[in-house]
GROMACS .gro file of N, CA and C in nm:
model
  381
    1UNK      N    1   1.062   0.388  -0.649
    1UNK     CA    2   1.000   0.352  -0.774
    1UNK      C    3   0.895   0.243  -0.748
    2UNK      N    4   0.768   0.264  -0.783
    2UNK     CA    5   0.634   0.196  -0.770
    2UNK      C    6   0.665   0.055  -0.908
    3UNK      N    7   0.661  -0.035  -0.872
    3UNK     CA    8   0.635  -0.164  -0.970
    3UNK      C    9   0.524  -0.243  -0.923
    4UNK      N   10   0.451  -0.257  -1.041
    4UNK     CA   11   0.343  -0.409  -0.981
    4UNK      C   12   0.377  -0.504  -1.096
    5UNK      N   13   0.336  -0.588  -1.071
    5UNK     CA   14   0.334  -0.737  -1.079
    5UNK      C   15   0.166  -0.779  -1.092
    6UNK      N   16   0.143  -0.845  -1.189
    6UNK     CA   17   0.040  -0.928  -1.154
    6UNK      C   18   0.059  -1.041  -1.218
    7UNK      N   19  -0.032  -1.144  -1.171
    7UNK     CA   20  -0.011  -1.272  -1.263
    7UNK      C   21  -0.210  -1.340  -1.253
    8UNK      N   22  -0.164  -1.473  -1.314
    8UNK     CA   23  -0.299  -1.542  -1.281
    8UNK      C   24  -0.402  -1.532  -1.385
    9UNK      N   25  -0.378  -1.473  -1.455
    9UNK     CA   26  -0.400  -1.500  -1.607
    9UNK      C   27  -0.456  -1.628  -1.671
   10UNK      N   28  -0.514  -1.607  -1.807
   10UNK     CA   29  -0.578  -1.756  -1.872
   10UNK      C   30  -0.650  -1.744  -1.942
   11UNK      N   31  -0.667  -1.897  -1.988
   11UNK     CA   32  -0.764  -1.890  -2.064
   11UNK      C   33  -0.893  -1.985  -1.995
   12UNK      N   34  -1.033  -1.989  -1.986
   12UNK     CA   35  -1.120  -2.019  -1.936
   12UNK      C   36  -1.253  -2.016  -2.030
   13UNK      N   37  -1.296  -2.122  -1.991
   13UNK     CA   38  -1.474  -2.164  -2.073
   13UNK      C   39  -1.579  -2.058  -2.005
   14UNK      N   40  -1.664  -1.954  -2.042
   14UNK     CA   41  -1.774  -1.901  -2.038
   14UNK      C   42  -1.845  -1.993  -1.888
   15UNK      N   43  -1.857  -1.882  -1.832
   15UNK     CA   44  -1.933  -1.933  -1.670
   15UNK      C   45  -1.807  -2.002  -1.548
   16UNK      N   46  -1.687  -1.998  -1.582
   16UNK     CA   47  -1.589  -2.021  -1.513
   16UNK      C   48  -1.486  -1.907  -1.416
   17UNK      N   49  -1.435  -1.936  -1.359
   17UNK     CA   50  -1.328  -1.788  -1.294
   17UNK      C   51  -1.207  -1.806  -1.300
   18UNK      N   52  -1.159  -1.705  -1.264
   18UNK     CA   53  -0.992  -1.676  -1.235
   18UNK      C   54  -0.965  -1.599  -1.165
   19UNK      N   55  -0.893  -1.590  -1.066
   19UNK     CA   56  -0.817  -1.471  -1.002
   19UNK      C   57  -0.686  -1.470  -0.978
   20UNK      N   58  -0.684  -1.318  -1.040
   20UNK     CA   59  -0.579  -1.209  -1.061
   20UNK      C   60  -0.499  -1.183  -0.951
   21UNK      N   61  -0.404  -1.187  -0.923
   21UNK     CA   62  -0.317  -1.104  -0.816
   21UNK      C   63  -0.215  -0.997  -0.840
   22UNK      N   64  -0.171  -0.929  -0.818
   22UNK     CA   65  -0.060  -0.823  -0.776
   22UNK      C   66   0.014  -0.791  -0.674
   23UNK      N   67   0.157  -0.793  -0.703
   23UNK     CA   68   0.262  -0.739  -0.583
   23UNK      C   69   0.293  -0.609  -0.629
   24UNK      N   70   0.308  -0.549  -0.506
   24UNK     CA   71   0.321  -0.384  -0.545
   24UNK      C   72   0.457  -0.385  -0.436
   25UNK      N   73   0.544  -0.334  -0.503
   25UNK     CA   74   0.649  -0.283  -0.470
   25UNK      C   75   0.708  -0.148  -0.499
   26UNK      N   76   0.770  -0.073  -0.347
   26UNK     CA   77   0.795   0.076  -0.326
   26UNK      C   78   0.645   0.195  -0.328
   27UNK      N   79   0.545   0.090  -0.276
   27UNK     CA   80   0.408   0.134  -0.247
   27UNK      C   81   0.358   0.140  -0.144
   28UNK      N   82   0.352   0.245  -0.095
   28UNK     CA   83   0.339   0.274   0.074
   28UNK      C   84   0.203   0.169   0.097
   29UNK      N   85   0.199   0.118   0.227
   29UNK     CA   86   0.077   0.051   0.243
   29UNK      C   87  -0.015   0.139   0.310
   30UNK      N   88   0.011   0.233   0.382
   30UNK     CA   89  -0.092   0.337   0.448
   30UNK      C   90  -0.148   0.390   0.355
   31UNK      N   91  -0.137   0.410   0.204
   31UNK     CA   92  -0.207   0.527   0.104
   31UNK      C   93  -0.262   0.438  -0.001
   32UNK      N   94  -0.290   0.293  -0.002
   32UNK     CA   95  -0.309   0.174  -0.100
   32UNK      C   96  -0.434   0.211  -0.124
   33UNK      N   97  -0.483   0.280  -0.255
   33UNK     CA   98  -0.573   0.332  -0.270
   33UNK      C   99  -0.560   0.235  -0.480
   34UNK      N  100  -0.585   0.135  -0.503
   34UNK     CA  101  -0.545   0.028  -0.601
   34UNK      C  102  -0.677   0.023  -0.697
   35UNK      N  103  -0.681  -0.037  -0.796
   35UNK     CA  104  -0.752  -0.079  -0.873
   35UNK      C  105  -0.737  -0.175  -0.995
   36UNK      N  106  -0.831  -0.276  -1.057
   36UNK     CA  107  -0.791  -0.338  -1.193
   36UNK      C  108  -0.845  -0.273  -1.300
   37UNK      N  109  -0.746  -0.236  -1.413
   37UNK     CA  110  -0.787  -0.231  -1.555
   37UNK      C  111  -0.809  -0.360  -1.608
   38UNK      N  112  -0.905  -0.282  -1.725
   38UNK     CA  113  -0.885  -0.398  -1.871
   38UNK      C  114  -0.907  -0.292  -2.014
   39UNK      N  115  -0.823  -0.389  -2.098
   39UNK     CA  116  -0.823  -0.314  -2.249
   39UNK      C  117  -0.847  -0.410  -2.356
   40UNK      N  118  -0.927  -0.405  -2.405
   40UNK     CA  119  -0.983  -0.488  -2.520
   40UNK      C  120  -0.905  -0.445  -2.658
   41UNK      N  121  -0.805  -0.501  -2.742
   41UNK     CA  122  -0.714  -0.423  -2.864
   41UNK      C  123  -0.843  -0.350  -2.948
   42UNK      N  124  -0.832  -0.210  -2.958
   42UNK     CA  125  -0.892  -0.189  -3.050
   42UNK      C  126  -1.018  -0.071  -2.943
   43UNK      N  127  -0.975  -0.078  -2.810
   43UNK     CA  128  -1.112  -0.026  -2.754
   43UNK      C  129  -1.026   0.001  -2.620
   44UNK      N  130  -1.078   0.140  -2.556
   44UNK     CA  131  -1.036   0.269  -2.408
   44UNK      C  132  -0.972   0.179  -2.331
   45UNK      N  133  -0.900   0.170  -2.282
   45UNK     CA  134  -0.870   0.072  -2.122
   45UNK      C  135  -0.960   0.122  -2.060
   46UNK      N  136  -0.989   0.054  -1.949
   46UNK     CA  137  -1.157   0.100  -1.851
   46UNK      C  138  -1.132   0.024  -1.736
   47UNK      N  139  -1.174   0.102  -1.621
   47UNK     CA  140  -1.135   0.048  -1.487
   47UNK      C  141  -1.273  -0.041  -1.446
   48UNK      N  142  -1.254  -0.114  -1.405
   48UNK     CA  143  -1.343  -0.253  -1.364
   48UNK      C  144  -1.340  -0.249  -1.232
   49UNK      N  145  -1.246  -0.232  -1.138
   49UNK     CA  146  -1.268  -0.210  -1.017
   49UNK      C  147  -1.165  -0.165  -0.929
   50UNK      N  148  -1.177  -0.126  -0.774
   50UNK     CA  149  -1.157  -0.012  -0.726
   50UNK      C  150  -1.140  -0.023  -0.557
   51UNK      N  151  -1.055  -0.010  -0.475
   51UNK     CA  152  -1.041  -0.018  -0.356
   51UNK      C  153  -0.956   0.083  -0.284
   52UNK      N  154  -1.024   0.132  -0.205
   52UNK     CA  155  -0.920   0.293  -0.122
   52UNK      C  156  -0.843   0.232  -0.074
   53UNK      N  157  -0.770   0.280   0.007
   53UNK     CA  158  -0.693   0.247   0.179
   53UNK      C  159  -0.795   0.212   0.281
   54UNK      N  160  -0.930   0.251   0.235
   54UNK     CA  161  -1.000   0.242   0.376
   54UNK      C  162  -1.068   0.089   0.361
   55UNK      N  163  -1.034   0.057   0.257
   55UNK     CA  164  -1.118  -0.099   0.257
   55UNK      C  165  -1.259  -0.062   0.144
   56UNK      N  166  -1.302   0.026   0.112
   56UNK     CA  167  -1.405   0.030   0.047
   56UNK      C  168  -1.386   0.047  -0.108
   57UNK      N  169  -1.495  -0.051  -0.163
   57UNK     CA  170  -1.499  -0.119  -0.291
   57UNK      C  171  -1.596  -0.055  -0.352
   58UNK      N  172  -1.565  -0.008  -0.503
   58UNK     CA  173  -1.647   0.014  -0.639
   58UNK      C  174  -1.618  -0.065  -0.746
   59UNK      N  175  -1.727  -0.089  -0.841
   59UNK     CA  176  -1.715  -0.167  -0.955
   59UNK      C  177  -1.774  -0.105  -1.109
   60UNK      N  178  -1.722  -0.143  -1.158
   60UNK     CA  179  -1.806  -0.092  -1.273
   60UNK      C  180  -1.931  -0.202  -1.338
   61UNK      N  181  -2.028  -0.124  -1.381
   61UNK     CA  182  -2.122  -0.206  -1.389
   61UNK      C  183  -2.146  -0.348  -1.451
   62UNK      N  184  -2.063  -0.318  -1.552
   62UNK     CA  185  -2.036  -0.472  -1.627
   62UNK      C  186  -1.986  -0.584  -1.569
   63UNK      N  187  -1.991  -0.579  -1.395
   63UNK     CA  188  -1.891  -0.653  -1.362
   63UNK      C  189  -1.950  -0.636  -1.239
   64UNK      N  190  -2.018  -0.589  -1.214
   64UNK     CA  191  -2.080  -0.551  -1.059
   64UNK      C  192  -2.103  -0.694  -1.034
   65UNK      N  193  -2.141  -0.752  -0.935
   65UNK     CA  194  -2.178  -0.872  -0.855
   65UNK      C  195  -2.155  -1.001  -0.901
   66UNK      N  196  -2.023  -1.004  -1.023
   66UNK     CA  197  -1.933  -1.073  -1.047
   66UNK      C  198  -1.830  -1.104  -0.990
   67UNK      N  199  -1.736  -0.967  -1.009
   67UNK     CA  200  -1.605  -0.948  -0.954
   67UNK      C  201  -1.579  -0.902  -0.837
   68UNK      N  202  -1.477  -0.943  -0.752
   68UNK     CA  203  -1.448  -0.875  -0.646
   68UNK      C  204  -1.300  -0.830  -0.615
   69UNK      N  205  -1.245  -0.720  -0.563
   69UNK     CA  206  -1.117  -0.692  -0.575
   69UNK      C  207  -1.111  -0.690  -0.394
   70UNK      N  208  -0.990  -0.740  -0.362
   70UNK     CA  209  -0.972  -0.764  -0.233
   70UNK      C  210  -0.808  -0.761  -0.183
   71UNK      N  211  -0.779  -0.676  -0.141
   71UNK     CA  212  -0.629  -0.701  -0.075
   71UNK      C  213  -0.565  -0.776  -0.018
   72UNK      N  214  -0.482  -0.841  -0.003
   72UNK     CA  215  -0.457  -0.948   0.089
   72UNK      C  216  -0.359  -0.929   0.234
   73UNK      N  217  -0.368  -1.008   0.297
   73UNK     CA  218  -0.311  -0.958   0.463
   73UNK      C  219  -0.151  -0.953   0.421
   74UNK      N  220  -0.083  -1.027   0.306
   74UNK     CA  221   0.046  -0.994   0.279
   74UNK      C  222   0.117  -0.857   0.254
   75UNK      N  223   0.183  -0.761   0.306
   75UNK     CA  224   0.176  -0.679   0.241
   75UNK      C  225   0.172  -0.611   0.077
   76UNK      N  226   0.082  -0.502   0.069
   76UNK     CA  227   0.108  -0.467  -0.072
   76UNK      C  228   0.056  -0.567  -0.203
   77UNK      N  229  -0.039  -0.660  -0.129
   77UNK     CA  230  -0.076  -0.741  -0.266
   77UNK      C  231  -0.212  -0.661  -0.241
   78UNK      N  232  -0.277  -0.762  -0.372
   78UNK     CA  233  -0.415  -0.700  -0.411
   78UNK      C  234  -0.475  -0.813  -0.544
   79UNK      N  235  -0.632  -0.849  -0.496
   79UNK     CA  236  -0.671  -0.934  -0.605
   79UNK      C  237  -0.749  -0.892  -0.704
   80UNK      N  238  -0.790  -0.996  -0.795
   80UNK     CA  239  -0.962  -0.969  -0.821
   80UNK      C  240  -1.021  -1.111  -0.876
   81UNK      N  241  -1.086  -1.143  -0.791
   81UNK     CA  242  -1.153  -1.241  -0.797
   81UNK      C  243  -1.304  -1.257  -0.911
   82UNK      N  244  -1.309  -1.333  -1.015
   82UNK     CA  245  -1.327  -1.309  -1.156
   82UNK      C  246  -1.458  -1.437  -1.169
   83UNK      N  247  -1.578  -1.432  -1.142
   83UNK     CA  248  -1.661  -1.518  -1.129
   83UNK      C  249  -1.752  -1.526  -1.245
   84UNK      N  250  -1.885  -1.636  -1.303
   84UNK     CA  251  -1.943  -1.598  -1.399
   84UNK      C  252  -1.848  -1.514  -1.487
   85UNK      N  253  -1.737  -1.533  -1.547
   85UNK     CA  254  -1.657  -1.519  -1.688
   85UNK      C  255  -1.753  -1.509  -1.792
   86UNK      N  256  -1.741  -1.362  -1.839
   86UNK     CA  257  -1.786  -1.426  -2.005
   86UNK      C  258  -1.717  -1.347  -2.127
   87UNK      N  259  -1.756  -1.415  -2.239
   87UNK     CA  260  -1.666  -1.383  -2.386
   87UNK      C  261  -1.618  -1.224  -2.358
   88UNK      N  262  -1.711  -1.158  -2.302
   88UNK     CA  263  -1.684  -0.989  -2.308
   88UNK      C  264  -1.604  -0.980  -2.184
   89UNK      N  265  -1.557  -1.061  -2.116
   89UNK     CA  266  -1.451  -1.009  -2.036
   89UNK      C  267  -1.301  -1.041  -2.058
   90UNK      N  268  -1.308  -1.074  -2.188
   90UNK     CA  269  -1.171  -1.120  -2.252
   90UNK      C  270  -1.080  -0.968  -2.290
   91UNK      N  271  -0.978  -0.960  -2.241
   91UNK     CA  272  -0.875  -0.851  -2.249
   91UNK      C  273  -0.778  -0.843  -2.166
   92UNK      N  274  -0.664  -0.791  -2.195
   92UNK     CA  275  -0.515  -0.777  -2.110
   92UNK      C  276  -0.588  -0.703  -1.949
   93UNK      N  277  -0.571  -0.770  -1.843
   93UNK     CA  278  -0.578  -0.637  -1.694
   93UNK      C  279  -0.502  -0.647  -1.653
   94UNK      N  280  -0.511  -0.529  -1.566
   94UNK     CA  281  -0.370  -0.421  -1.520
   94UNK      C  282  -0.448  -0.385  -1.422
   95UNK      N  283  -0.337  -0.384  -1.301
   95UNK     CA  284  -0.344  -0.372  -1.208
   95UNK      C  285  -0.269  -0.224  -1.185
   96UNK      N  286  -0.345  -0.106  -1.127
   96UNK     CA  287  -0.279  -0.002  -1.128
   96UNK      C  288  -0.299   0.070  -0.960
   97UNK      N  289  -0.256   0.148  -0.993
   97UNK     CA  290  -0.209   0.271  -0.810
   97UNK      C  291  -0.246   0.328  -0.839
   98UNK      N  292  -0.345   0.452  -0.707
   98UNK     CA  293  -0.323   0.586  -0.714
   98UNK      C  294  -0.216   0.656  -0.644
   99UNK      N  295  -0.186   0.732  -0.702
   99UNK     CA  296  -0.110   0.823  -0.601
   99UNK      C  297  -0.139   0.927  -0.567
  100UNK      N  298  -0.232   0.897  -0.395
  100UNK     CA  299  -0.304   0.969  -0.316
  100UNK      C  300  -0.382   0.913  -0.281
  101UNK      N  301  -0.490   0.967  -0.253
  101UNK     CA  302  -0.618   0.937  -0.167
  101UNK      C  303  -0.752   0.963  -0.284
  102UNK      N  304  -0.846   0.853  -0.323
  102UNK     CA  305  -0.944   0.896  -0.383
  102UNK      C  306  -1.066   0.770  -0.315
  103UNK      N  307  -1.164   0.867  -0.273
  103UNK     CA  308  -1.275   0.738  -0.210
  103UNK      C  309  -1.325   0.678  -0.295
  104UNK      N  310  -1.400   0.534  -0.280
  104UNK     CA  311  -1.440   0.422  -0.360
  104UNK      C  312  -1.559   0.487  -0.366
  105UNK      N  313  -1.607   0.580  -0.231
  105UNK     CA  314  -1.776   0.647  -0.234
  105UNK      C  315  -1.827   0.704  -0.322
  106UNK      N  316  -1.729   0.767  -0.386
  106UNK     CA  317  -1.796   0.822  -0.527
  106UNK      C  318  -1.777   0.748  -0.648
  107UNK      N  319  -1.799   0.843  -0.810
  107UNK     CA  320  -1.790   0.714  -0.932
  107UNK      C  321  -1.617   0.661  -0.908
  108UNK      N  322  -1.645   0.607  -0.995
  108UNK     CA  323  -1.520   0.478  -1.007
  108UNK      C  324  -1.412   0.592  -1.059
  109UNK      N  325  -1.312   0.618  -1.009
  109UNK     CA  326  -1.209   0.711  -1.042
  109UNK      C  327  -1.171   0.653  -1.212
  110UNK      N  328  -1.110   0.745  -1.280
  110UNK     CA  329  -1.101   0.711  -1.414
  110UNK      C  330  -0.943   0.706  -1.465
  111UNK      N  331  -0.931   0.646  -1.579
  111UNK     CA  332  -0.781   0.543  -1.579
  111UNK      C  333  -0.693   0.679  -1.606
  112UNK      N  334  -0.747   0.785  -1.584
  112UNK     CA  335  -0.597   0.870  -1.590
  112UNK      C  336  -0.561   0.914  -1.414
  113UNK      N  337  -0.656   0.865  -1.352
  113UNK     CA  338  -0.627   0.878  -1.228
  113UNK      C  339  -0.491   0.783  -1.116
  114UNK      N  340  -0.510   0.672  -1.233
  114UNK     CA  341  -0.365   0.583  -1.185
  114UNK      C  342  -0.266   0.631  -1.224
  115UNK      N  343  -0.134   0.628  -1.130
  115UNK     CA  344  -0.047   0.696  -1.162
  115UNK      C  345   0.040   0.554  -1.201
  116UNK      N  346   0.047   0.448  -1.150
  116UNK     CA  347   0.118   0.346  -1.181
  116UNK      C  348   0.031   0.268  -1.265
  117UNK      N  349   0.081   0.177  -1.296
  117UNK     CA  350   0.036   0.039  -1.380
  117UNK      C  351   0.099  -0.075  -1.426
  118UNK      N  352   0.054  -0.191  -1.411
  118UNK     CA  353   0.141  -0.294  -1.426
  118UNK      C  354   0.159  -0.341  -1.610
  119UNK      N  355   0.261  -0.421  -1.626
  119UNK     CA  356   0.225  -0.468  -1.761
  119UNK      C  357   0.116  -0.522  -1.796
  120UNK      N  358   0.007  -0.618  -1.724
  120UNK     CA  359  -0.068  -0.647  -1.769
  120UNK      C  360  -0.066  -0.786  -1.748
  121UNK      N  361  -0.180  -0.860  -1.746
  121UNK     CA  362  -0.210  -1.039  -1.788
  121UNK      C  363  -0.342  -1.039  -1.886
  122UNK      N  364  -0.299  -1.152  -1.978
  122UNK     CA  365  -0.411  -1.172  -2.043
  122UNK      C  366  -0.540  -1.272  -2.029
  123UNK      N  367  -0.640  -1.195  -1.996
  123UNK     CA  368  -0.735  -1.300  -1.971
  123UNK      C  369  -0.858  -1.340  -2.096
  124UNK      N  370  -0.840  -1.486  -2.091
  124UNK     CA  371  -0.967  -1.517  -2.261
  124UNK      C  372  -1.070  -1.603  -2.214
  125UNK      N  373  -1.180  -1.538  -2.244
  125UNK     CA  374  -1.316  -1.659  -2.219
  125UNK      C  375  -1.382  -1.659  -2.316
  126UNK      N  376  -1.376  -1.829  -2.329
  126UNK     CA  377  -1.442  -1.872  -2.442
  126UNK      C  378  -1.602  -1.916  -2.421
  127UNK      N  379  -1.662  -1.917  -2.547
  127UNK     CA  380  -1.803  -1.938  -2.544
  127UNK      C  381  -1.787  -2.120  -2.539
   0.00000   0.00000   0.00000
C-alpha cells in the first residue's frame, strides 16, 4: 500500500517561499516517477510539477522558473521548492505517484494519471 506524507505548509507574504516535502511509503524507488498538485476550492486540481525516475523535470507554466521539484538522496522523499510566492498560488498541494513510467519529455502528465495522492498541505500567500 502506497502512502505519502507531505508537510511544510503555510502561510507566507507575496514574494516569499516555502518548501514542500513528501515521504512516500511502499513506493518502489526504481519506478519514482512523482509529482505536486494544487486545488484552489471551487476550481480542477492541476499538476504544477513533475519528475520521472530518470531525474527529468516539467512544470506547468504558471510556475515555470519559480518552482522546483527535486527528490532527495533519502529514500522515497520528494520536494518542491516554492520561490517568488504569489496570492494565485494559494491552495491545498498534494503530492502524488505514478504508477509506471511516464517521461517529463513530453506535456505535463494530467491529474488522472496519478494513481496515488497524499492528503494534502495548505499553502496561503498573502498580498
Amino acid at each position: 500500500q502506497v502512502q505519502l506524507e507531505e508537510s511544510g505548509g503555510g502561510s507566507v507574504q507575496a514574494g516569499g517561499s516555502l518548501r514542500l516535502s513528501c515521504v512516500a511509503s511502499g513506493y518502489s524507488r526504481s519506478s519514482r516517477c512523482m509529482g505536486w498538485l494544487r486545488q484552489v476550492p471551487g476550481k480542477e486540481r492541476e499538476v504544477v510539477a513533475y519528475i520521472d525516475s530518470d531525474g527529468r523535470t516539467n512544470y506547468a507554466d504558471s510556475v515555470s522558473g519559480r518552482f522546483t521539484i527535486s527528490k532527495g538522496n533519502a529514500e522515497n522523499t520528494l520536494f518542491l521548492q516554492m520561490d517568488s510566492l504569489q496570492p494565485e498560488d494559494t491552495a491545498v498541494y498534494y503530492c502524488a505517484a505514478v504508477n509506471g513510467f511516464i517521461t517529463a519529455l513530453q506535456a505535463l502528465p494530467s491529474v488522472k494519471d496519478f494513481y496515488w495522492k497524499g492528503q494534502g498541505t495548505q499553502v496561503t500567500v498573502s498580498s
